Amino acid sequence: MIFTEEHDALRKTVSDFVDKELDPHVDEWEKAGRAPLHDIFKKMGNLGLLGISKPVEYGGMGLDYSYQLAFAEEIGRAFGGSVPMAIGVQTDMCTPALARFGNDALKREFLEPSLAGDLVGCIGVSEPGAGSDVAGLKTHAKSDGDDYIINGSKMWITNATQADWVCLLANTGDGPVHANKSLIMVPMNTKGITVSDPIDKIGMRASDTGQIFFDDVRVPKSNCIGEENKGFIYQMMQFQEERMFAAASGLKSMERCIELTIDYTRERQIFGESLLNNQSVYFKMAELQTEVEALRALTWSACDQHIAGQDATKLASMAKLKLGRLWRQLSDECLQYWGGMGFTWDNPLSRAYRDTRILSIAGGADEVMMSIIAKYMDIMPDRKPR
Ligand SMILES: Cc1cc2nc3c(=O)[nH]c(=O)nc-3n(C[C@H](O)[C@H](O)[C@H](O)COP(=O)(O)OP(=O)(O)OC[C@H]3O[C@@H](n4cnc5c(N)ncnc54)[C@H](O)[C@@H]3O)c2cc1C
């Protein structure tokens, strides 16, 4: 991957945004249990940061995906994973399929204002009974003339309590489970939608996660993205951007934890010298930095394939798997050197320790990533089709 001056300029804009608009408020948002997404997204929309690799006709910058991953690395620097995750939902989880397969009217109604930061989106895939097993979801959109009538519920939805619309994966047909689903754009103020109170989580405290209920929700069939019953395939494609974004957004964040730990252990005197002077400590910092560089190489390799129009699923899944494992290991091992300070609630390392637990669960658990990788290695046993 060759980076240009434009990549550097973009990185600087994003990094300044993190320093000025996110970091000073993160503690307050963590305590409140939510971040003001409409305010944050509007500021980002004004800078063009919500549509870096989205089409110019709808207000995007039309740049290739390497710029989006440079953005992800920088936005991930924020002190706390909640807001970068909310932003990632908007840029890389609920809009890629709309931008790629949506018709012009849908893009005018939902994509354009979302890139401008006027609307907040969310992605509705998981359900109480279907998380890892996406194909097993039960929410259905029944045909009724020119409309769908939607019934069911979606669980664990990031941005749910603030979202203006949901990109919903629902059953629309009677065919096999991989060919009976559609992605449907549903405004959240449609009659019949209710949202739970935010779910109380161990980490990502400033992210509002909720359950969405659909009770005879009527939307026009023209809100279907692309072809009806191709939603499962579109969602699997959309997951690749989600996974690359997640991996990239962890890189600088992990490096920030290493830097903080180096600074702390250099200052902290134990047995008459800096804690950092112990070989076990500086070797650990060197080893963790090496691991981060290895993940960076893997993530950018996936990006290369994606930009070349090749199938990046295997490398993106590997990057997501490695992200979850490494981030959890790194936050735990760095926290150790902070002693009791690392065990206090407001310590940046303890926040990282809590926030990163989710990375091996959400967006496809580690085992789901390994299943995908094993399929690509052609070593998965055959299972009967459902
Ligand atoms: C904070 C948070 C935010 C989220 N945001 C969103 C969102 O915005 N939109 C959305 O649609 N979803 C979202 N999710 C849902 C998330 O994607 C699911 O939690 C995840 O896919 C796992 O599903 P599950 O919780 O139902 O666990 P289950 O599917 O019940 O899996 C439980 C565990 O089983 C194990 N497992 C799974 N498959 C296998 C296997 N083949 N072999 C062995 N073990 C296996 C894994 O360890 C897994 O953690 C979010 C979740 C959380 C917690």
Tab-separated table of N, CA and C in Angstrom, residues 15 26 44 53 113 118 123 135 143 149 153 163 172 197 207 231 241 243 259 289 296-297 335 349:
chain	number	residue	atom	x	y	z
A	15	SER	N	-7.335	13.153	12.964
A	15	SER	CA	-6.646	13.171	14.248
A	15	SER	C	-6.968	14.463	15.011
A	26	VAL	N	-15.175	12.450	26.116
A	26	VAL	CA	-15.418	11.013	26.248
A	26	VAL	C	-15.819	10.620	27.669
A	44	MET	N	-18.904	15.935	11.639
A	44	MET	CA	-18.123	15.085	10.731
A	44	MET	C	-18.610	15.250	9.292
A	53	SER	N	-15.373	7.068	1.086
A	53	SER	CA	-15.315	6.188	-0.089
A	53	SER	C	-16.710	5.995	-0.709
A	113	PRO	N	-28.446	12.329	3.093
A	113	PRO	CA	-28.471	13.016	4.397
A	113	PRO	C	-27.616	12.335	5.468
A	118	ASP	N	-26.851	14.478	8.735
A	118	ASP	CA	-28.183	14.904	9.181
A	118	ASP	C	-29.011	13.732	9.707
A	123	ILE	N	-27.760	-0.762	11.971
A	123	ILE	CA	-27.857	-1.992	11.170
A	123	ILE	C	-28.564	-3.069	11.999
A	135	ALA	N	-28.349	-16.686	9.185
A	135	ALA	CA	-29.344	-17.291	8.280
A	135	ALA	C	-30.598	-17.734	9.025
A	143	SER	N	-45.351	-9.648	2.039
A	143	SER	CA	-45.834	-8.821	0.931
A	143	SER	C	-47.305	-8.462	1.143
A	149	ILE	N	-45.132	-5.753	5.272
A	149	ILE	CA	-45.550	-5.603	6.666
A	149	ILE	C	-44.568	-6.415	7.508
A	153	SER	N	-38.170	-8.833	15.863
A	153	SER	CA	-37.366	-7.911	16.679
A	153	SER	C	-35.878	-8.106	16.383
A	163	ALA	N	-31.090	6.366	16.370
A	163	ALA	CA	-31.099	6.226	14.906
A	163	ALA	C	-32.369	6.785	14.265
A	172	THR	N	-38.053	-12.409	3.369
A	172	THR	CA	-39.075	-11.931	2.422
A	172	THR	C	-39.551	-13.055	1.502
A	197	ASP	N	-35.073	0.380	26.348
A	197	ASP	CA	-34.073	1.223	27.015
A	197	ASP	C	-32.692	0.697	26.631
A	207	SER	N	-21.871	3.902	24.246
A	207	SER	CA	-22.600	3.466	23.052
A	207	SER	C	-23.984	2.996	23.473
A	231	GLY	N	-30.721	-10.229	-0.016
A	231	GLY	CA	-30.209	-9.489	1.145
A	231	GLY	C	-29.115	-10.215	1.913
A	241	GLU	N	-16.572	-4.837	4.853
A	241	GLU	CA	-16.161	-3.474	5.219
A	241	GLU	C	-16.191	-3.317	6.746
A	243	ARG	N	-15.647	-5.521	8.974
A	243	ARG	CA	-14.520	-6.221	9.614
A	243	ARG	C	-13.198	-5.510	9.362
A	259	GLU	N	1.841	3.252	24.253
A	259	GLU	CA	2.551	4.505	24.582
A	259	GLU	C	2.256	4.952	26.010
A	289	GLN	N	4.056	-4.272	20.252
A	289	GLN	CA	4.139	-3.373	19.096
A	289	GLN	C	4.335	-4.186	17.804
A	296	ARG	N	-1.510	-4.761	11.319
A	296	ARG	CA	-1.606	-3.667	10.341
A	296	ARG	C	-1.342	-4.222	8.934
A	297	ALA	N	-0.316	-5.037	8.792
A	297	ALA	CA	0.023	-5.600	7.474
A	297	ALA	C	-1.127	-6.459	6.951
A	335	LEU	N	-2.460	-3.313	31.149
A	335	LEU	CA	-3.094	-2.968	32.432
A	335	LEU	C	-2.287	-3.510	33.618
A	349	LEU	N	-6.590	2.462	30.622
A	349	LEU	CA	-6.353	1.041	30.355
A	349	LEU	C	-7.519	0.180	30.792
